[in-house]
Amino acid sequence: MRIEYLAAAKICLAIATQVAAAFPDPLPLTGPFFFVHDPSLVQRDDGKYFLFTTHDKAGIITATHLNGPWTEVGSILPDNSSIQLPGRDDIWAPDVSFHNGEFYAYYAVSTFGSQDSAIGLAISQTMEPGSWVDHGLVFNSTTGDEFNAIDPNLSIDELGNPILTFGSFWDNIFQVSLTKDLRTVTSSPVQVSFNSTSPNPEEGAFVWKHGSFFYLFISSGEQYSEPFRTDDLPPAGDEYKVFVGRSKSAHGPFLDKNGIDMRETGGTLVLGSHGNIYAPGGQVIFTDKKTNRDVFVYHYVPVDSPSPYNDSFSSLGLNGIDWSSEWPVLTAL
Ligand SMILES: *[C@@H]1O[C@H](CO)[C@@H](O)[C@H](O)[C@H]1NC(C)=O
Ligand SMILES: *[C@@H]1O[C@H](CO)[C@@H](O)[C@H](O)[C@H]1NC(C)=O
Ligand SMILES: *[C@@H]1O[C@H](CO)[C@@H](O)[C@H](O)[C@H]1NC(C)=O
Ligand SMILES: *[C@@H]1O[C@H](CO)[C@@H](O)[C@H](O)[C@H]1NC(C)=O
Ligand SMILES: *[C@@H]1O[C@H](CO)[C@@H](O)[C@H](O)[C@H]1NC(C)=O
């Protein structure tokens, strides 16, 4: 009797857990469709929102309200990156943040499937098109390295020292230390996340401080079909999802909710496909100055995109974050 009762309770718990795992829909956006991939969202002191995207030479998309309309107004690097590598005219994953009175955009130069990659830096006073000055190479990787120098994210550690978190495929996510002027790498890469059950699935990492923890977010899974085709998406189950782990140090080790190290395939699910949302990833957080709320920002492919269904329909997702459990739980905005 008692065992049956416990079994029934366990089933109820399992159902409750499934219900709790349902994700909230993103904020509905007004205005025409705009492409966004690997978004970075920064709000200027005057309240204006600047969204940056992969492709379009690091496209700049602005809005005065979070729910739009959003308008593509230009690019960070309209004349390509000064880094002499293939991909210099197709910038990936710009990561913009405010430091020392200026906006710093770390960006990646690479081509699909190549490890001959570099992280570059452009700086602006205003984030407007035409205001960005390219400072070129910060860090690179070459074929045969353990890592791949793409998807940069700048963060400041517990001692006030800058670090770049980066990587994808090739043993996943690494960190290096930077000089205080944020332009030069001073250490060898150290791995902070790795999924051993699948050779290459993590990318798009960033580190966010909340309360007394640093949270490492990653996108895990595939964003394109395998073998690579731009007119198809990965099969359900293999597609992008967002995971998190946390540490008292910005350098890790980052542990998930079950205490598993992210270097040993740990990671607590933050967001996966649901409803009209497919393959969410490329995530970032910013704090909205108007509401003082943390906003979770990501890209996804809408399930109701025109057929054939491909990554060029990649759209902006925005949600709130409930931190009350000291783990990020997405909410509606
Ligand atoms: C940027 O790259 C494209 C493609 O390689 C090239 O056609 C174009 O001339 C470049 N622009 C500049 C300003 O160098
Ligand atoms: C960066 O590229 C140069 C060649 O341009 C290469 O010698 C060097 O090893 C690369 N750096 C890394 C970290 O792979
Ligand atoms: C990078 O990390 C910083 C600070 O942790 C955060 O403010 C920023 O939004 C992140 N950017 C991206 C593109 O992940
Ligand atoms: C995605 O689909 C649209 C509409 O069918 C098409 O115009 C576009 O070329 C496709 N893009 C890619 C990358 O295959
Ligand atoms: C690790 O890889 C497996 C197999 O692809 C996947 O099911 C799992 O979600 C991944 N976990 C993380 C935390 O990346």
PDB file of N, CA and C and ligand atoms in Angstrom, residues 57 78-80 88-89, ligand 1:
ATOM      1  N   LYS A  57      27.619  42.030 -41.677  1.00  0.00           N
ATOM      2  CA  LYS A  57      28.845  42.699 -41.196  1.00  0.00           C
ATOM      3  C   LYS A  57      28.684  43.152 -39.748  1.00  0.00           C
ATOM      4  N   PRO A  78      31.088  47.835 -41.662  1.00  0.00           N
ATOM      5  CA  PRO A  78      30.601  47.872 -43.044  1.00  0.00           C
ATOM      6  C   PRO A  78      31.715  47.622 -44.066  1.00  0.00           C
ATOM      7  N   ASP A  79      32.987  47.901 -43.683  1.00  0.00           N
ATOM      8  CA  ASP A  79      34.111  47.686 -44.604  1.00  0.00           C
ATOM      9  C   ASP A  79      34.859  46.397 -44.287  1.00  0.00           C
ATOM     10  N   ASN A  80      34.215  45.450 -43.622  1.00  0.00           N
ATOM     11  CA  ASN A  80      34.821  44.167 -43.244  1.00  0.00           C
ATOM     12  C   ASN A  80      35.781  44.364 -42.062  1.00  0.00           C
ATOM     13  N   ARG A  88      36.187  37.539 -43.093  1.00  0.00           N
ATOM     14  CA  ARG A  88      36.306  38.921 -42.618  1.00  0.00           C
ATOM     15  C   ARG A  88      35.172  39.812 -43.118  1.00  0.00           C
ATOM     16  N   ASP A  89      34.434  39.327 -44.124  1.00  0.00           N
ATOM     17  CA  ASP A  89      33.283  40.083 -44.623  1.00  0.00           C
ATOM     18  C   ASP A  89      31.961  39.501 -44.114  1.00  0.00           C
TER      19      ASP A  89
HETATM   20  C1  LIG B   1      34.553  43.331 -48.082  1.00  0.00           C
HETATM   21  O1  LIG B   1      34.609  41.984 -48.528  1.00  0.00           O
HETATM   22  C2  LIG B   1      33.939  41.760 -49.767  1.00  0.00           C
HETATM   23  C3  LIG B   1      33.964  40.292 -50.066  1.00  0.00           C
HETATM   24  O2  LIG B   1      35.236  39.755 -49.921  1.00  0.00           O
HETATM   25  C4  LIG B   1      34.627  42.577 -50.863  1.00  0.00           C
HETATM   26  O3  LIG B   1      33.923  42.412 -52.086  1.00  0.00           O
HETATM   27  C5  LIG B   1      34.617  44.036 -50.475  1.00  0.00           C
HETATM   28  O4  LIG B   1      35.329  44.780 -51.427  1.00  0.00           O
HETATM   29  C6  LIG B   1      35.243  44.248 -49.106  1.00  0.00           C
HETATM   30  N1  LIG B   1      35.082  45.622 -48.704  1.00  0.00           N
HETATM   31  C7  LIG B   1      36.110  46.397 -48.405  1.00  0.00           C
HETATM   32  C8  LIG B   1      35.789  47.819 -48.077  1.00  0.00           C
HETATM   33  O5  LIG B   1      37.264  45.965 -48.377  1.00  0.00           O
END
